[in-house]
Coordinates of C-alpha atoms and ligand atoms in Angstrom, one line a residue:
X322 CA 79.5 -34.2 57.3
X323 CA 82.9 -35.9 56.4
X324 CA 83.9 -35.5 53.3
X325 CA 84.2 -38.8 51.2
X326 CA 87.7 -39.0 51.2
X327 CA 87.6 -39.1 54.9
X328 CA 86.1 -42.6 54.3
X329 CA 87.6 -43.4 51.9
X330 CA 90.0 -46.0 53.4
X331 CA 87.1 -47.5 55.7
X332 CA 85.3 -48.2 52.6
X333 CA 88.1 -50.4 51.4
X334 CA 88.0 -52.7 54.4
X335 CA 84.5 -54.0 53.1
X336 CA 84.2 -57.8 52.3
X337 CA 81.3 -59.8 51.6
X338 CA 80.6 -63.5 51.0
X339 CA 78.3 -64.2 47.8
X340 CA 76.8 -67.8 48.0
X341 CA 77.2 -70.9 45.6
X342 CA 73.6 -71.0 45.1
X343 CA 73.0 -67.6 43.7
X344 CA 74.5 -68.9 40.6
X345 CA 72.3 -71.7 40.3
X346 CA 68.9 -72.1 38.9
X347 CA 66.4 -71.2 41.4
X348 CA 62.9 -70.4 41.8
X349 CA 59.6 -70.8 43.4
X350 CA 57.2 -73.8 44.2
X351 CA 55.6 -72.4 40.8
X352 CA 58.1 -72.7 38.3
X353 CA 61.6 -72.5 38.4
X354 CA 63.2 -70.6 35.4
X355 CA 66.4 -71.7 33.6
X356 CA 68.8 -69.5 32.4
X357 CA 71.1 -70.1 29.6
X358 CA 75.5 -70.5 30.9
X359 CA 74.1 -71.4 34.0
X360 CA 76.6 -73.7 36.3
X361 CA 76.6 -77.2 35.8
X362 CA 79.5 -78.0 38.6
X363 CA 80.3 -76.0 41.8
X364 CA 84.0 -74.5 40.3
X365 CA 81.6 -73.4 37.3
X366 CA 79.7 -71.3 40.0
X367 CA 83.3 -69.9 41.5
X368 CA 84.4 -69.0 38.2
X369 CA 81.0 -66.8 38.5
X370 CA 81.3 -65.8 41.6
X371 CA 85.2 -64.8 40.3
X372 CA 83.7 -62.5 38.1
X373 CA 81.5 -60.3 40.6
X374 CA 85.4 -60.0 42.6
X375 CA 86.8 -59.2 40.0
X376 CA 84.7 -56.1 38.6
X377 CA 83.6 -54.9 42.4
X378 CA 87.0 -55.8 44.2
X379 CA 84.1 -56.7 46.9
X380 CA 83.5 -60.1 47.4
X381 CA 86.8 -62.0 47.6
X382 CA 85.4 -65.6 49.5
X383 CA 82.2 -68.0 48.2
X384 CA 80.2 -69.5 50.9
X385 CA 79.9 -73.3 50.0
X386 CA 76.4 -75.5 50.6
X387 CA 76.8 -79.2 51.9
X388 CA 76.2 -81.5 50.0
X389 CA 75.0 -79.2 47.1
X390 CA 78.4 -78.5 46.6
X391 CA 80.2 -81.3 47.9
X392 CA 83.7 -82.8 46.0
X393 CA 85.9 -85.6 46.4
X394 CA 88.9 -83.2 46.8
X395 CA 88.8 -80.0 48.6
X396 CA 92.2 -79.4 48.5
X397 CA 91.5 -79.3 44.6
X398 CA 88.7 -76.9 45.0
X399 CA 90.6 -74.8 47.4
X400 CA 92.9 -74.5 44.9
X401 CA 91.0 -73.5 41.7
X402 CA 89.1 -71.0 44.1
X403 CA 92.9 -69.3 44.9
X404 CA 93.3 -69.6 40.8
X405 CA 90.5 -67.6 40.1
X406 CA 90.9 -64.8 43.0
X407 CA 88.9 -65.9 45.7
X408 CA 88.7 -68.3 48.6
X409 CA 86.3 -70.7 50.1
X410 CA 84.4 -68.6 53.5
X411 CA 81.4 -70.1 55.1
X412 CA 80.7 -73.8 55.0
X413 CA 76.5 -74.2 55.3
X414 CA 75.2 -78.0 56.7
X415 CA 72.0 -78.6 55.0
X416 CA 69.9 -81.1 57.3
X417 CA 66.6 -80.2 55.5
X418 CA 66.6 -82.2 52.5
X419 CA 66.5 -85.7 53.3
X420 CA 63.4 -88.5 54.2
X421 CA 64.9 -88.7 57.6
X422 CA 64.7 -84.8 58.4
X423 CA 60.9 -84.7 58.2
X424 CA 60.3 -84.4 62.2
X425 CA 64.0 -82.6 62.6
X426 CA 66.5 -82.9 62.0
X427 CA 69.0 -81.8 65.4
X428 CA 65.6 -82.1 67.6
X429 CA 64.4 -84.8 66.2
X430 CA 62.4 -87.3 68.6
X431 CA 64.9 -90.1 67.1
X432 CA 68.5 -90.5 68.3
X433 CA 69.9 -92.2 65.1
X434 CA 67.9 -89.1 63.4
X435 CA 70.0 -86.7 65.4
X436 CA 73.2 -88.5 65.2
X437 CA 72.7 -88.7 61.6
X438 CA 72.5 -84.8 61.7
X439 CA 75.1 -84.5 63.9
X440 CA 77.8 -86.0 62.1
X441 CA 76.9 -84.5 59.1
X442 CA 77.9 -81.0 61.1
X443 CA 80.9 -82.7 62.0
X444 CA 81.6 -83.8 58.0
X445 CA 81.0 -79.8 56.6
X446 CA 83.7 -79.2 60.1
X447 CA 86.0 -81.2 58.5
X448 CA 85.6 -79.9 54.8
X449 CA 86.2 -76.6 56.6
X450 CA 89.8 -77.6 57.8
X451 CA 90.6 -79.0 54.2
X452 CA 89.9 -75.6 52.7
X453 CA 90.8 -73.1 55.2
X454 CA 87.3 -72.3 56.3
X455 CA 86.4 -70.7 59.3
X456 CA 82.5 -70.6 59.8
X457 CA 80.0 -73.8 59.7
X458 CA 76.5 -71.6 59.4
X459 CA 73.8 -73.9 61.1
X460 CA 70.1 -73.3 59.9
X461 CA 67.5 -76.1 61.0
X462 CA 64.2 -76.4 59.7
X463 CA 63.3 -78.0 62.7
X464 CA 60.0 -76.9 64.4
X465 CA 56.1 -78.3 64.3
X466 CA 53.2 -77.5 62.4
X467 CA 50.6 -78.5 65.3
X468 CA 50.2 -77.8 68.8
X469 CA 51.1 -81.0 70.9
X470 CA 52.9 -82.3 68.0
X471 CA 55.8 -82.8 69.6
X472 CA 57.5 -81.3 73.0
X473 CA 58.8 -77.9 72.8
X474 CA 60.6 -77.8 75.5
X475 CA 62.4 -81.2 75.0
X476 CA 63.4 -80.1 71.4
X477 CA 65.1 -77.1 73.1
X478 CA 67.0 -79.8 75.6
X479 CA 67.8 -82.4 72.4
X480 CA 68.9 -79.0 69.9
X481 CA 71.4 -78.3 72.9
X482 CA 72.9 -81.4 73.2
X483 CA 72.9 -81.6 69.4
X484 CA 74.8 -78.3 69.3
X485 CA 77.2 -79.1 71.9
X486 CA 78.4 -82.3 70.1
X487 CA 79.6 -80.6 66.9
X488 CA 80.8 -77.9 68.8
X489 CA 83.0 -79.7 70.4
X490 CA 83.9 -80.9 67.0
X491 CA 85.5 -77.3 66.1
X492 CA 88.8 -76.7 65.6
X493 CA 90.4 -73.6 68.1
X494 CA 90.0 -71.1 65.6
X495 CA 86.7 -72.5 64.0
X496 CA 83.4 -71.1 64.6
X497 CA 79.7 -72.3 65.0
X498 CA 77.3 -69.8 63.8
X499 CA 73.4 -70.4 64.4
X500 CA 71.2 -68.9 62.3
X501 CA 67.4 -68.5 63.2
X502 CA 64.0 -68.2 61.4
X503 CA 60.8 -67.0 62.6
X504 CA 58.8 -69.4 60.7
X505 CA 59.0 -72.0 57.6
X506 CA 59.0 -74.7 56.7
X507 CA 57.6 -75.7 60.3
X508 CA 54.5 -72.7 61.1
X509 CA 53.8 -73.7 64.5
X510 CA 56.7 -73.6 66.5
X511 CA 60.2 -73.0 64.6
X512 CA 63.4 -74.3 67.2
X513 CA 65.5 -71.7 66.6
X514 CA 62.7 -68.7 66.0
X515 CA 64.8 -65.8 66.7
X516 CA 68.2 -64.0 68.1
X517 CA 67.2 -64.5 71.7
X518 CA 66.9 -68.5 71.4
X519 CA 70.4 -68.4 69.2
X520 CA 71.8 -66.5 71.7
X521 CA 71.1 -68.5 74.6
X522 CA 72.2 -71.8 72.9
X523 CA 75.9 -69.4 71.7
X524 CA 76.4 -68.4 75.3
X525 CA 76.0 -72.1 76.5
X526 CA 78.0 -73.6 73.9
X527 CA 80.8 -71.0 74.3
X528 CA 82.7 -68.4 72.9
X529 CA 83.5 -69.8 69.4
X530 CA 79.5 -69.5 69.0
X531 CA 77.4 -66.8 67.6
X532 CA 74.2 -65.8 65.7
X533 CA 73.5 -65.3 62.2
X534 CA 71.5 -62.5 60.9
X535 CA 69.5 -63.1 58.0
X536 CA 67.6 -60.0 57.2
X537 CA 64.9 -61.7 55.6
X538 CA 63.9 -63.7 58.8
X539 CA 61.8 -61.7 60.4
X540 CA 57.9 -60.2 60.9
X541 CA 57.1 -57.6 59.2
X542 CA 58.4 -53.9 61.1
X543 CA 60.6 -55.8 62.8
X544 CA 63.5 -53.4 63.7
X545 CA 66.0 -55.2 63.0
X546 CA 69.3 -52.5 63.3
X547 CA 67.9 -53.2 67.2
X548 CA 68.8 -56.7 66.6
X549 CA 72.5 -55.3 65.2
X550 CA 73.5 -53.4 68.0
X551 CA 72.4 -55.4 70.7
X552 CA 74.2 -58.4 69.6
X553 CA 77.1 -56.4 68.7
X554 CA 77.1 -55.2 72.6
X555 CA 77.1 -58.9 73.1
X556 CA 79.9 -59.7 70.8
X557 CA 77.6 -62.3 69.5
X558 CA 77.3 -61.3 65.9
X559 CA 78.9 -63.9 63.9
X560 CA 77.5 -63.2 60.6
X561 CA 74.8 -61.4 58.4
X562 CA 72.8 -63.3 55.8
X563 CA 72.1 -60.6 53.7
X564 CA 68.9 -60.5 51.4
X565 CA 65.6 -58.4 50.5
X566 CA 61.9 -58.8 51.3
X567 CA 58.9 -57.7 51.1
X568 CA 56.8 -60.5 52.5
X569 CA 58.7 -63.4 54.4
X570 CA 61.7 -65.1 53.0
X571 CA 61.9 -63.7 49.5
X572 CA 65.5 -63.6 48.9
X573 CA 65.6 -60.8 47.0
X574 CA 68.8 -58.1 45.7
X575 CA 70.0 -56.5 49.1
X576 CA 68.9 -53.3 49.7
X577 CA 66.8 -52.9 46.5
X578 CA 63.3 -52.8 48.9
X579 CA 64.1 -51.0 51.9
X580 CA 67.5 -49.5 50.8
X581 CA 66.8 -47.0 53.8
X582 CA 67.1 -50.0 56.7
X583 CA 69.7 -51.5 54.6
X584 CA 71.7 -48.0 55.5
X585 CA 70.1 -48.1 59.2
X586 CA 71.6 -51.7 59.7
X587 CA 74.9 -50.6 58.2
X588 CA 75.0 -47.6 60.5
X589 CA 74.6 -50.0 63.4
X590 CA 77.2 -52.6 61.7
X591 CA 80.0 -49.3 61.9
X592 CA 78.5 -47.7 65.2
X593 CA 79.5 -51.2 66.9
X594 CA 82.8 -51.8 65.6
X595 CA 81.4 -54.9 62.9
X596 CA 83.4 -53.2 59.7
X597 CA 86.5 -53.5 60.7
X598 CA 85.7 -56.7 63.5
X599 CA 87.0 -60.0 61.9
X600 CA 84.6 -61.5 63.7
X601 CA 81.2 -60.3 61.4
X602 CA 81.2 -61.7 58.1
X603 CA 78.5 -60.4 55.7
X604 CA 77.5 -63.0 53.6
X605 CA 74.6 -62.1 51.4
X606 CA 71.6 -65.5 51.0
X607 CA 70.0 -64.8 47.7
X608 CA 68.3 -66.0 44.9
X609 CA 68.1 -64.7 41.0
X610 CA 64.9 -66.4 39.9
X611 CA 64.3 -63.8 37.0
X612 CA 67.7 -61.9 36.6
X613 CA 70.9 -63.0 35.4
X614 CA 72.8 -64.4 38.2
X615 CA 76.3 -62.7 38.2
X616 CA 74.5 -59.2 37.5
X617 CA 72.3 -59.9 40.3
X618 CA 75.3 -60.3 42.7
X619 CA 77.1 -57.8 41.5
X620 CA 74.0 -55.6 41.9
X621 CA 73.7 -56.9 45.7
X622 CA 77.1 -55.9 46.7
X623 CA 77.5 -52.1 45.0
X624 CA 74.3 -51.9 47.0
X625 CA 75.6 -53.0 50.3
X626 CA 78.9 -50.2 49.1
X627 CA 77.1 -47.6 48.7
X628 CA 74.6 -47.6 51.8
X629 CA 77.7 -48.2 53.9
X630 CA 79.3 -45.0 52.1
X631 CA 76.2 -43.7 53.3
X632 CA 76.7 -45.0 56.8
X633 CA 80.0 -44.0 57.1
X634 CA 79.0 -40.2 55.8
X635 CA 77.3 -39.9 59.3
X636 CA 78.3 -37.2 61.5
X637 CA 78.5 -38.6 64.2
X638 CA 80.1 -35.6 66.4
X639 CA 77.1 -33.7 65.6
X640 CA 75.5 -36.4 66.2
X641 CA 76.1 -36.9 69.9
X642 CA 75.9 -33.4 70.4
X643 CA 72.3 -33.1 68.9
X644 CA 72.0 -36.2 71.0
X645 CA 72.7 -34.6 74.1
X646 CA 71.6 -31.8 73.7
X647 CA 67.7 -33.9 73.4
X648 CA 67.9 -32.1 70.0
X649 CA 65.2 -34.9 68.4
X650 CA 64.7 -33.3 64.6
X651 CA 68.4 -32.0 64.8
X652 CA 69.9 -35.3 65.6
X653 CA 67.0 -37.2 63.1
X654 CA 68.4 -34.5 60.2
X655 CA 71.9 -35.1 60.8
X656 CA 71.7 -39.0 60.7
X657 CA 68.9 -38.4 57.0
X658 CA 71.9 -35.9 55.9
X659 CA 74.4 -38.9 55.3
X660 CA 71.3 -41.0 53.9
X661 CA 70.2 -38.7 51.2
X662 CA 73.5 -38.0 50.0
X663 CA 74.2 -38.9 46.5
X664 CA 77.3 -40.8 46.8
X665 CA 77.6 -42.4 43.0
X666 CA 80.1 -40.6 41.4
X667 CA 82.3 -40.5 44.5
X668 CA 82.0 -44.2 44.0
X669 CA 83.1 -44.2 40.7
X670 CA 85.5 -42.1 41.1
X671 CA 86.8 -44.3 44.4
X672 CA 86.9 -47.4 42.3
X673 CA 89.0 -46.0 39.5
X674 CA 91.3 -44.7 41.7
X675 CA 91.7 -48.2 43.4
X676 CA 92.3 -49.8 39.4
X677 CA 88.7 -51.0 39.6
X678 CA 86.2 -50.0 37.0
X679 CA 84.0 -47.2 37.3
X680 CA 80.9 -49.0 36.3
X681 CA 81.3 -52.3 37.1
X682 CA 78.1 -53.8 36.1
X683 CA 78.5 -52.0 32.4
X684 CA 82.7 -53.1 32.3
X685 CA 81.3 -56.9 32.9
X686 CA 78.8 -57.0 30.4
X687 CA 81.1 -55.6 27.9
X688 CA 83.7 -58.2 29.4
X689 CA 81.7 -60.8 27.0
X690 CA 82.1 -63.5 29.9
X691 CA 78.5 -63.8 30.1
X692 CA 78.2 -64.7 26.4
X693 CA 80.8 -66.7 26.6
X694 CA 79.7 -69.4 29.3
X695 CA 76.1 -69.2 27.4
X696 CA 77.8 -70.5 24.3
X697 CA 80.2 -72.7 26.6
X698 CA 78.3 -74.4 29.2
X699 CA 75.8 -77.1 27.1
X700 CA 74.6 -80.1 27.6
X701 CA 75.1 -81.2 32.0
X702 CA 72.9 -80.9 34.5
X703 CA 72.2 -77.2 35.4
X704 CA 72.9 -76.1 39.2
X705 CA 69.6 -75.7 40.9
X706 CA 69.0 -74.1 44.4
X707 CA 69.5 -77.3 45.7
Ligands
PSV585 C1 67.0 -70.7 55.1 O1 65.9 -70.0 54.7 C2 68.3 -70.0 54.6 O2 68.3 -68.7 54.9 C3 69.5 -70.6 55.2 O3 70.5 -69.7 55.4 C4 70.0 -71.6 54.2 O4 71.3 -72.0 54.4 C5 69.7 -70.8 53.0 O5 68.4 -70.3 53.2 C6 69.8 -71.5 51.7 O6 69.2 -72.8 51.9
MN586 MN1 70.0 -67.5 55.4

């Protein structure tokens, strides 16, 4: 097996994207739970995000939601995001929210309903080019809940024309990224269900299209490091949407379920050229709706560290020999080797080396920031998820 400094460059290529709304309020359709220094304005929930950059060194760009996060100057923003560290990454159009949406939003039966939806994809591709984004993440909750409701096939025909209209609205080094769903809110038919439909509507639009992962989007055994590689052979995979589940869409901390396919995926990510590839963000799509927000970022991204430390612990020329060789429990040992390894302290010893604190979950806690925006941030309206 390498040794960890052997990785120990690799491991510093790793970026991910925390999202605005993990800093907000969120919860279920039972309650939703409050939490004291919670954002009240969308640079309150950069500042946060600031913090989980600034103890993990990991997650240097915030993914913004329109229009839960939408200003009257984005140069401004752009700014105050530079100020505090980080930068502005994925841009996500939200046409789920209003009356109009309730039959579709880009399939919708209704040509002023799609138009409507369409420009508001071509508004979040503008905010893009005032702050230096390069992604607009599509995710429709556009389906039907009854058979006959409305024609499947023709929403497939009205989604592509949809698509192609604020594609042709991105700039030449912008991207469209199409994220799918299996099921919910529609539980009949879903428009964009899975990878293969997102695929085929990224190969007609063009190359400045891809798919979005979101690990939480998927039945149950679903092998989804399957899904990895393959559209990593496609050059396909725009971005991940990382999260945890152990039901449907639960949003949970990253790798704190199935740590194990969390490593798996991550294996598949390296194994296809995706860590070092500018053209696979990792984004993780969570939600805190019990634990302290920042902590629960910071939390998701030393998880995604360490499995790829894992990942990157494979030996992989041992690996293709055990391979070739048809060596089955060889090759299975050699690949639950780099898996089992403890690879903590190397960590630790990793981020201290790179001026970053050993513990970084412990050094912002002590950091009193928490505390601080408790006692600051009174009175407002509180960020929710939406
Ligand atoms: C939908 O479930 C989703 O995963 C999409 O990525 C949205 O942008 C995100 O949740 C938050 O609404
Ligand atoms: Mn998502």
């Amino acid at each position: 097996m390498p040794q960890f400094t052997q990785i120990a460059d690799r491991l510093a290529t790793l970026e991910i994207e925390v999202p605005s709304w993990a800093y907000g309020n969120s919860g279920t359709r039972f309650k939703v739970f409050a939490q004291p220094g919670t954002p009240r304005t969308v640079q309150e929930k950069i500042a946060d995000a600031a913090q989980v950059h600034k103890a993990s060194g990991l997650a240097p760009a915030v993914a913004l939601h329109i229009p839960w996060d939408k200003v009257d100057d984005y140069d401004g923003l752009t700014a105050f995001a530079a100020d505090h560290g980080v930068r502005i990454g994925t841009i996500n159009s939200n046409t789920f929210q209003d009356e109009d949406y309730k039959l579709g939003s880009l399939c919708n039966i209704n040509a002023a309903t799609r138009k409507k939806a369409v420009q508001h994809n071509l508004d979040c591709i503008d905010i893009m080019t005032a702050t230096g984004s390069r992604d607009l993440k599509i995710w429709l909750a556009d389906g039907t809940n009854y058979p006959g409701q409305d024609d499947i096939r023709s929403r497939q025909d009205r989604l592509a024309e949809s698509l192609a209209e604020i594609y042709a609205g991105l700039g030449p080094d912008q991207r469209l990224v199409l994220e799918y769903k299996f099921f919910e809110p529609s539980f009949y038919t879903t428009d964009v269900p899975d990878w293969g439909t997102s695929l085929l509507h990224c190969l007609a639009l063009g190359p400045k299209a891809y798919v979005c992962l979101d690990t939480g989007h998927h039945a149950p055994g679903t092998n989804i490091e399957f899904i990895v590689a393959q559209l990593l052979r496609q050059k396909r995979l725009g971005s991940f949407d990382f999260n945890s589940r152990f039901y449907a869409d639960d949003d949970l901390i990253v790798g704190a379920a199935d740590p194990f396919q969390l490593f798996r995926i991550l294996y598949e990510v390296v194994r296809g050229g995706g860590l070092e590839s500018p053209d696979v963000t990792l984004m993780l799509d969570q939600c805190h709706n019990i634990e302290p927000h920042i902590q629960g970022q910071l939390r998701s991204v030393l998880n995604v560290q360490e499995m790829l430390a894992k990942a990157l612990l494979v030996d992989c020329d041992a690996l293709a020999e055990a391979q070739a060789a048809g060596d089955v429990l060889g090759a299975n040992g050699i690949f639950m080797d780099a898996f089992y390894t403890d690879v903590r302290a190397d960590l630790a010893d990793w981020r201290e080396s790179r001026g970053l604190p050993r513990d970084p979950i412990a050094t912002f806690i002590a950091s009193g920031y928490q505390k601080g925006i408790e006692a600051e941030r009174v009175g407002g309206q509180q960020a929710g998820w939406n």
